[in-house]
Tab-separated table of C-alpha atoms and ligand atoms in Angstrom:
chain	number	residue	atom	x	y	z
A	1	MET	CA	31.659	-8.492	3.518
A	2	LYS	CA	27.963	-8.981	3.595
A	3	LEU	CA	26.199	-9.605	0.345
A	4	SER	CA	22.510	-10.019	0.042
A	5	VAL	CA	20.246	-9.826	-2.921
A	6	LEU	CA	16.625	-8.978	-2.549
A	7	PHE	CA	13.981	-9.585	-5.156
A	8	SER	CA	10.714	-7.955	-4.378
A	9	GLY	CA	7.425	-6.903	-5.836
A	10	VAL	CA	6.610	-8.800	-8.986
A	11	VAL	CA	4.020	-7.828	-11.556
A	12	ALA	CA	3.423	-9.352	-14.947
A	13	SER	CA	3.471	-6.053	-16.797
A	14	ALA	CA	6.671	-4.689	-15.316
A	15	VAL	CA	8.304	-2.388	-17.800
A	16	SER	CA	11.307	-1.061	-15.968
A	17	VAL	CA	14.237	-2.783	-14.379
A	18	SER	CA	16.396	-0.629	-12.177
A	19	ALA	CA	19.331	-1.378	-9.988
A	20	ASP	CA	20.612	0.667	-7.133
A	21	THR	CA	23.607	-0.206	-5.078
A	22	VAL	CA	24.130	0.684	-1.464
A	23	LEU	CA	27.739	1.842	-1.392
A	24	TRP	CA	27.804	2.451	2.336
A	25	ASP	CA	25.218	1.625	5.003
A	26	GLY	CA	25.149	3.819	8.121
A	27	ARG	CA	21.783	2.640	9.442
A	28	PHE	CA	22.995	1.195	12.777
A	29	ASN	CA	21.312	-2.144	12.026
A	30	ASP	CA	24.376	-4.041	13.269
A	31	PHE	CA	24.767	-1.943	16.426
A	32	THR	CA	23.905	-3.281	19.853
A	33	SER	CA	24.276	0.198	21.310
A	34	ALA	CA	26.064	3.456	20.612
A	35	THR	CA	29.057	2.204	22.579
A	36	ASP	CA	29.819	0.030	19.522
A	37	LEU	CA	31.152	3.297	18.040
A	38	ASN	CA	34.079	2.841	20.432
A	39	ASN	CA	35.111	-0.211	18.387
A	40	TRP	CA	36.585	2.268	15.929
A	41	SER	CA	39.938	3.997	16.399
A	42	TRP	CA	42.588	5.394	14.079
A	43	GLY	CA	44.603	2.241	14.694
A	44	ASN	CA	41.638	-0.116	14.228
A	45	GLN	CA	39.306	1.361	11.603
A	46	VAL	CA	36.375	-1.046	11.880
A	47	GLY	CA	32.609	-0.660	11.623
A	48	PRO	CA	30.649	1.775	9.457
A	49	TYR	CA	31.633	4.980	11.270
A	50	GLN	CA	34.691	6.921	12.288
A	51	TYR	CA	34.003	8.321	15.739
A	52	TYR	CA	36.418	10.993	16.856
A	53	ILE	CA	34.682	14.382	16.597
A	54	HIS	CA	33.022	14.718	19.994
A	55	GLY	CA	33.583	16.013	23.495
A	56	SER	CA	35.452	14.206	26.240
A	57	SER	CA	32.498	12.501	27.954
A	58	PRO	CA	31.492	8.865	27.306
A	59	VAL	CA	29.885	8.128	23.946
A	60	THR	CA	26.365	7.908	25.402
A	61	SER	CA	26.573	11.576	26.362
A	62	TYR	CA	26.597	12.339	22.633
A	63	VAL	CA	25.106	9.411	20.702
A	64	ASN	CA	22.307	7.037	21.692
A	65	LEU	CA	20.439	4.461	19.616
A	66	SER	CA	16.844	3.312	19.943
A	67	PRO	CA	13.997	2.094	17.720
A	68	SER	CA	12.059	5.086	19.086
A	69	TYR	CA	14.641	7.469	17.580
A	70	LYS	CA	14.003	6.463	13.949
A	71	ASN	CA	11.437	7.585	11.408
A	72	PRO	CA	8.614	5.001	11.824
A	73	ALA	CA	8.258	4.940	8.024
A	74	ASP	CA	11.910	3.900	7.711
A	75	THR	CA	11.305	0.178	8.085
A	76	GLY	CA	14.761	-0.576	6.663
A	77	SER	CA	16.280	0.762	9.887
A	78	LYS	CA	16.050	-1.126	13.150
A	79	GLN	CA	16.906	1.971	15.126
A	80	GLY	CA	17.741	5.636	14.836
A	81	ALA	CA	20.348	7.807	16.496
A	82	LYS	CA	19.888	10.680	18.903
A	83	ILE	CA	22.875	12.975	18.497
A	84	THR	CA	23.360	15.380	21.369
A	85	LEU	CA	25.194	18.605	22.089
A	86	ASP	CA	25.635	19.170	25.816
A	87	ASN	CA	27.897	21.587	27.661
A	88	THR	CA	30.855	19.213	27.273
A	89	ALA	CA	30.477	18.747	23.506
A	90	TYR	CA	33.639	20.622	22.621
A	91	TRP	CA	36.137	18.704	20.526
A	92	ASN	CA	39.862	19.168	20.519
A	93	GLY	CA	39.930	22.588	22.200
A	94	GLN	CA	37.630	24.212	19.653
A	95	ASN	CA	34.984	26.767	20.590
A	96	MET	CA	32.267	25.021	18.552
A	97	ARG	CA	30.079	22.253	19.921
A	98	ARG	CA	30.394	19.211	17.675
A	99	THR	CA	29.077	15.666	17.635
A	100	GLU	CA	29.746	14.067	14.266
A	101	LEU	CA	30.095	10.613	12.745
A	102	ILE	CA	31.991	10.052	9.501
A	103	PRO	CA	31.582	7.120	7.090
A	104	GLN	CA	34.315	4.507	7.454
A	105	THR	CA	34.502	2.920	4.032
A	106	THR	CA	36.706	2.348	1.032
A	107	ALA	CA	33.678	2.354	-1.287
A	108	ALA	CA	33.535	4.938	-4.072
A	109	ILE	CA	31.183	7.297	-2.242
A	110	ALA	CA	32.770	10.408	-3.739
A	111	LYS	CA	32.817	9.382	-7.394
A	112	GLY	CA	30.275	9.766	-10.190
A	113	LYS	CA	26.637	10.335	-9.271
A	114	VAL	CA	25.642	9.198	-5.795
A	115	PHE	CA	22.839	9.843	-3.338
A	116	TYR	CA	23.538	10.650	0.312
A	117	HIS	CA	20.415	9.716	2.284
A	118	PHE	CA	19.313	10.582	5.807
A	119	SER	CA	16.249	11.617	7.762
A	120	LEU	CA	16.330	14.291	10.452
A	121	MET	CA	13.915	15.292	13.196
A	122	ARG	CA	13.850	17.513	16.268
A	123	LYS	CA	11.584	17.559	19.266
A	124	ASP	CA	10.496	20.422	21.502
A	125	THR	CA	12.515	18.831	24.305
A	126	ASN	CA	16.174	19.778	23.879
A	127	ALA	CA	15.327	21.615	20.661
A	128	PRO	CA	18.270	23.000	18.671
A	129	ALA	CA	18.644	26.708	19.473
A	130	THR	CA	17.097	28.995	16.868
A	131	THR	CA	19.562	31.676	17.991
A	132	ARG	CA	22.758	29.941	16.901
A	133	GLU	CA	23.985	28.606	13.560
A	134	HIS	CA	24.021	24.832	13.132
A	135	GLN	CA	25.746	23.040	10.268
A	136	ILE	CA	24.199	19.620	9.776
A	137	ALA	CA	25.165	16.672	7.555
A	138	PHE	CA	27.942	18.739	6.010
A	139	PHE	CA	31.108	18.183	4.030
A	140	GLU	CA	34.453	19.528	5.184
A	141	SER	CA	34.409	22.117	2.377
A	142	HIS	CA	30.713	22.927	3.045
A	143	PHE	CA	29.838	22.565	-0.636
A	144	THR	CA	26.491	21.252	0.550
A	145	GLU	CA	24.823	20.902	3.938
A	146	LEU	CA	21.721	21.609	5.980
A	147	LYS	CA	21.714	24.555	8.342
A	148	SER	CA	19.392	25.669	11.096
A	149	GLY	CA	19.047	28.591	13.466
A	150	TRP	CA	20.201	32.179	13.211
A	151	GLN	CA	22.907	32.409	10.555
A	152	SER	CA	26.146	34.073	11.551
A	153	GLY	CA	26.237	37.646	10.303
A	154	ALA	CA	22.485	37.835	9.704
A	155	ALA	CA	20.261	40.545	11.141
A	156	GLY	CA	17.921	39.720	13.999
A	157	ILE	CA	18.072	37.309	16.884
A	158	SER	CA	16.573	33.983	15.867
A	159	ASP	CA	15.632	31.999	12.792
A	160	PRO	CA	13.143	29.092	12.686
A	161	LEU	CA	14.267	27.667	9.323
A	162	LEU	CA	15.868	24.423	8.296
A	163	ARG	CA	17.815	25.225	5.135
A	164	TRP	CA	19.545	23.329	2.372
A	165	CYS	CA	22.640	25.225	1.306
A	166	VAL	CA	25.122	25.001	-1.530
A	167	GLY	CA	28.344	26.857	-0.886
A	168	GLY	CA	26.700	28.663	2.013
A	169	GLN	CA	23.817	29.914	-0.157
A	170	THR	CA	20.320	28.826	0.848
A	171	LYS	CA	18.595	26.999	-2.027
A	172	TRP	CA	15.600	25.603	-0.122
A	173	SER	CA	14.147	26.049	3.333
A	174	VAL	CA	11.218	25.137	5.551
A	175	ASN	CA	10.109	25.997	9.063
A	176	TRP	CA	11.753	23.396	11.256
A	177	ASP	CA	8.749	22.199	13.258
A	178	ALA	CA	9.015	19.666	16.073
A	179	ASP	CA	8.205	15.976	15.546
A	180	VAL	CA	8.282	16.148	11.724
A	181	TRP	CA	10.674	13.771	10.000
A	182	HIS	CA	12.530	15.451	7.136
A	183	ASN	CA	13.762	12.857	4.648
A	184	VAL	CA	16.671	14.106	2.582
A	185	ALA	CA	18.904	12.931	-0.227
A	186	TYR	CA	21.793	14.953	-1.594
A	187	GLU	CA	22.141	14.003	-5.267
A	188	ILE	CA	25.835	14.668	-5.778
A	189	ASP	CA	27.462	14.332	-9.177
A	190	PHE	CA	31.178	14.358	-8.461
A	191	SER	CA	31.899	14.181	-12.192
A	192	ALA	CA	29.663	17.093	-13.225
A	193	ASN	CA	30.320	19.108	-10.040
A	194	THR	CA	26.657	19.547	-9.215
A	195	VAL	CA	24.373	18.810	-6.300
A	196	ALA	CA	20.574	18.506	-6.281
A	197	PHE	CA	18.156	18.177	-3.377
A	198	TRP	CA	15.504	15.546	-2.685
A	199	HIS	CA	13.124	15.865	0.233
A	200	SER	CA	9.900	14.629	1.778
A	201	THR	CA	8.327	14.547	5.205
A	202	GLY	CA	7.030	11.618	7.245
A	203	GLY	CA	6.463	8.551	5.084
A	204	ALA	CA	6.047	10.320	1.735
A	205	PRO	CA	8.396	9.328	-1.103
A	206	LEU	CA	11.314	11.631	-1.810
A	207	THR	CA	10.848	14.105	-4.650
A	208	ARG	CA	13.483	16.326	-6.204
A	209	LYS	CA	12.937	19.833	-4.826
A	210	VAL	CA	15.960	21.573	-6.351
A	211	ALA	CA	17.552	20.755	-9.726
A	212	PRO	CA	21.331	20.337	-9.908
A	213	VAL	CA	23.300	23.381	-8.747
A	214	ALA	CA	26.907	23.876	-9.861
A	215	THR	CA	29.470	23.738	-7.069
A	216	SER	CA	32.899	22.316	-6.355
A	217	THR	CA	31.967	18.849	-5.099
A	218	SER	CA	35.285	18.291	-3.373
A	219	SER	CA	35.445	15.299	-1.035
A	220	ASN	CA	38.132	12.802	-0.133
A	221	GLY	CA	35.441	10.184	0.488
A	222	ALA	CA	35.759	10.453	4.255
A	223	ASP	CA	34.484	13.865	5.189
A	224	TRP	CA	30.719	13.669	5.228
A	225	HIS	CA	29.872	14.713	8.766
A	226	VAL	CA	26.740	12.914	9.945
A	227	GLY	CA	25.944	15.089	12.909
A	228	VAL	CA	26.041	18.715	13.883
A	229	LEU	CA	28.456	21.584	14.412
A	230	GLU	CA	27.109	24.568	16.342
A	231	LEU	CA	28.836	27.928	16.108
A	232	PRO	CA	29.357	29.953	19.275
A	233	ARG	CA	27.472	33.230	19.750
A	234	SER	CA	28.212	35.713	22.471
A	235	GLY	CA	25.352	36.084	24.932
A	236	TYR	CA	23.654	32.821	23.986
A	237	PRO	CA	24.721	30.120	26.434
A	238	ASP	CA	24.776	26.403	25.735
A	239	ALA	CA	21.648	24.359	26.311
A	240	ASN	CA	21.252	20.645	25.634
A	241	GLU	CA	20.221	19.933	22.057
A	242	ASP	CA	19.089	16.644	20.484
A	243	PHE	CA	19.028	15.765	16.780
A	244	TYR	CA	17.312	12.549	15.668
A	245	TRP	CA	18.667	10.629	12.644
A	246	SER	CA	17.280	7.747	10.618
A	247	GLY	CA	17.998	5.984	7.320
A	248	VAL	CA	21.608	7.077	6.797
A	249	TYR	CA	23.110	5.449	3.697
A	250	ILE	CA	24.776	6.250	0.377
A	251	GLU	CA	23.753	4.658	-2.910
A	252	SER	CA	24.604	4.832	-6.575
A	253	GLY	CA	22.435	4.021	-9.577
A	254	ASP	CA	18.804	5.081	-9.356
A	255	ILE	CA	17.609	6.903	-6.270
A	256	THR	CA	15.508	5.002	-3.760
A	257	THR	CA	12.594	7.365	-3.158
A	258	ASN	CA	10.831	5.055	-0.694
A	259	VAL	CA	11.625	6.217	2.832
A	260	ALA	CA	11.524	2.566	3.913
A	261	GLY	CA	14.958	2.369	2.299
A	262	PRO	CA	16.860	-0.467	0.606
A	263	GLY	CA	16.367	-3.942	2.008
A	264	ALA	CA	13.249	-2.988	3.961
A	265	PRO	CA	10.659	-5.715	4.427
A	266	VAL	CA	8.237	-5.609	1.513
A	267	ASP	CA	4.762	-4.424	2.399
A	268	PRO	CA	2.438	-7.068	0.922
A	269	THR	CA	-0.326	-4.506	0.482
A	270	THR	CA	1.759	-2.434	-1.902
A	271	SER	CA	4.123	-4.913	-3.515
A	272	VAL	CA	1.737	-5.598	-6.388
A	273	ASP	CA	2.267	-2.046	-7.653
A	274	ILE	CA	6.035	-2.196	-7.644
A	275	PRO	CA	7.871	-3.094	-10.851
A	276	ILE	CA	10.406	-5.878	-10.841
A	277	PHE	CA	13.664	-4.633	-9.491
A	278	THR	CA	16.824	-5.997	-8.063
A	279	ARG	CA	18.856	-4.571	-5.292
A	280	THR	CA	22.339	-5.505	-4.403
A	281	LEU	CA	23.485	-4.528	-0.964
A	282	THR	CA	27.170	-4.440	-0.434
A	283	SER	CA	28.591	-3.232	2.817
A	284	ALA	CA	31.893	-2.471	1.186
A	285	ILE	CA	33.025	-2.103	-2.378
A	286	SER	CA	36.692	-2.532	-1.906
A	287	SER	CA	39.152	-0.633	-3.958
A	288	SER	CA	42.084	-2.563	-5.248
A	289	THR	CA	44.391	0.021	-3.760
A	290	THR	CA	45.956	-1.309	-0.611
A	291	PHE	CA	49.119	0.042	0.837
A	292	SER	CA	51.051	0.203	4.043
A	293	THR	CA	51.822	3.566	5.437
A	294	VAL	CA	52.858	5.429	8.510
A	295	THR	CA	50.899	8.618	8.573
A	296	THR	CA	51.437	11.655	10.680
A	297	ARG	CA	48.250	13.539	11.096
A	298	HIS	CA	47.805	17.084	12.249
A	299	GLN	CA	44.759	18.638	13.779
A	300	THR	CA	44.363	22.393	13.636
A	301	THR	CA	41.904	24.373	15.680
A	302	ILE	CA	40.684	27.866	15.029
A	303	THR	CA	40.924	28.944	18.620
A	304	SER	CA	44.682	28.908	18.620
A	305	SER	CA	47.611	28.029	16.460
A	306	HIS	CA	48.026	24.848	18.460
A	307	VAL	CA	48.958	21.931	16.266
A	308	GLN	CA	48.612	18.466	17.692
A	309	PRO	CA	50.367	15.708	15.799
A	310	VAL	CA	48.752	12.314	15.989
A	311	THR	CA	50.812	9.450	14.723
A	312	THR	CA	49.196	6.228	13.640
A	313	SER	CA	50.924	3.207	12.252
A	314	THR	CA	48.525	1.100	10.277
A	315	THR	CA	48.065	-1.017	7.263
A	316	SER	CA	44.925	0.207	5.669
A	317	THR	CA	43.262	1.006	2.415
A	318	ARG	CA	42.935	4.649	3.305
A	319	ALA	CA	44.925	7.265	5.122
A	320	PRO	CA	43.108	9.215	7.835
A	321	PRO	CA	41.490	12.363	6.467
A	322	PRO	CA	42.860	15.721	7.425
A	323	VAL	CA	40.913	17.651	9.964
A	324	THR	CA	40.769	21.267	8.985
A	325	SER	CA	39.423	24.184	10.863
A	326	THR	CA	35.967	25.492	10.159
A	327	SER	CA	35.490	29.208	10.162
A	328	SER	CA	33.237	30.465	12.895
A	329	THR	CA	31.662	33.123	10.717
A	330	VAL	CA	31.801	32.048	7.096
A	331	SER	CA	31.579	28.853	5.168
A	332	SER	CA	34.706	28.730	3.097
A	333	ILE	CA	34.021	27.352	-0.320
A	334	PRO	CA	36.802	25.910	-2.382
A	335	SER	CA	37.042	27.563	-5.745
A	336	ALA	CA	39.410	26.557	-8.468
A	337	PRO	CA	41.163	29.646	-9.714
A	338	PRO	CA	43.655	28.876	-12.460
A	339	THR	CA	46.626	29.999	-10.410
A	340	CYS	CA	46.580	29.233	-6.723
A	341	THR	CA	48.515	27.431	-4.061
A	342	ALA	CA	47.294	25.035	-1.398
A	343	ALA	CA	48.339	25.604	2.202
A	344	GLN	CA	49.970	23.116	4.546
A	345	TYR	CA	47.719	20.075	5.194
A	346	ALA	CA	45.298	21.140	2.444
A	347	GLN	CA	44.190	18.677	-0.217
A	348	CYS	CA	46.127	19.056	-3.458
A	349	GLY	CA	45.020	16.084	-5.510
A	350	GLY	CA	42.753	13.073	-5.898
A	351	VAL	CA	40.079	11.766	-8.197
A	352	ASN	CA	37.563	14.534	-8.945
A	353	PHE	CA	39.492	17.043	-6.878
A	354	ALA	CA	38.925	20.478	-8.416
A	355	GLY	CA	40.994	22.724	-6.143
A	356	CYS	CA	44.573	23.932	-6.174
A	357	THR	CA	47.063	21.261	-7.071
A	358	THR	CA	50.135	23.389	-6.377
A	359	CYS	CA	51.372	23.509	-2.803
A	360	ALA	CA	52.690	26.648	-1.149
A	361	ALA	CA	56.434	27.215	-1.199
A	362	GLY	CA	58.431	24.639	0.728
A	363	LEU	CA	55.649	22.019	0.667
A	364	THR	CA	55.169	19.009	-1.533
A	365	CYS	CA	51.957	17.398	-2.687
A	366	LYS	CA	52.112	13.949	-1.092
A	367	PHE	CA	50.025	11.080	-2.497
A	368	SER	CA	47.919	9.261	0.093
A	369	ASN	CA	45.527	7.330	-2.088
A	370	ASP	CA	43.560	7.663	-5.323
A	371	TRP	CA	41.190	10.047	-3.617
A	372	TYR	CA	43.520	12.192	-1.622
A	373	SER	CA	46.865	13.948	-1.781
A	374	GLN	CA	47.944	16.486	0.794
A	375	CYS	CA	50.423	19.383	1.025
A	376	LEU	CA	53.100	18.427	3.529
B	1	NAG	C1	31.762	-3.955	18.309
B	1	NAG	O1	32.589	-4.915	18.944
B	1	NAG	C2	31.848	-5.905	19.678
B	1	NAG	C3	32.853	-6.766	20.422
B	1	NAG	O2	33.799	-7.297	19.541
B	1	NAG	C4	31.011	-6.713	18.681
B	1	NAG	O3	30.261	-7.688	19.380
B	1	NAG	C5	30.053	-5.767	17.951
B	1	NAG	O4	29.346	-6.471	16.957
B	1	NAG	C6	30.839	-4.638	17.297
B	1	NAG	N1	29.886	-3.687	16.763
B	1	NAG	C7	29.775	-3.434	15.449
B	1	NAG	C8	28.757	-2.404	15.059
B	1	NAG	O5	30.464	-3.935	14.599
């Protein structure tokens, strides 16, 4: 565990003292190159990211790191990530192109009020298609995400927007122009079941663009997909697409609106205007729950009824998350009707879980950890 405390910006008349805690840091500052993602496996869950949702080519076909890939205003990041979809970017027999990273952490990133930060940019070279739907920085249940391109089922051929969606409904959008950094924070209140949207461009501080929207903020704490899923569309062939990412981290407490991010070197020309504040950076807030388990994991694709069991034998603080199919035409939103049953492999319990807690006939709701139980 890395623990550092930064005091910065002191003025005599400071009136506010705020504390924000980085629960999980996905800024690639400890990475030599993207091949460090290969350090992680189901049997050896190390580093800040789970890396398993990608095509069959080497990691550098899908993820590359460079200082030139980050938002220049994000001085807290040493480098950014270029996440790529090429014509091999099909994962696990699915018909969707996917390159996604998932936080590897036992920190409480899906509890209380937290802020999921990232910055996103595209270029004209290898631009994401405006003719196909892209789901970006999404949760497994799609309760909130960004989307770009033509939306499945919509009229017309193409769509130039970058949207922020809650439960598949667009709540905010902008033309997605090349070379503009979009800085984003999802303000998720897992207790109140709401999500709000913060945004800025370039080096401007984040401001809240959309007030909290009610939704079912279901997450097992390991299903935020930092990356992109592109839906297939007949007649629109694959082209290479690049998505640039910077400043990926999750914090609790007060939001950091400065795009420089937590722990960034203090700019001496501006520090005089900043009130006294303290930041505590913790790379991992460990839960006291530790258990040994042998977990059988199933992966389901939508292209067939093929079920591939993956067996891992580990001692860990967390069981691997389930990988569920994602509809190619609709974003399925978990609702919590009073009487319902959860299907095989679906979540059926966990802190803040708001969905069905009764499993379908013949299945039992099996406890994995505080955050996740599954119908098996
Ligand atoms: C990945 O593993 C290598 C070799 O052990 C190590 O040097 C490197 O720091 C690791 N990368 C990260 C991001 O932890």
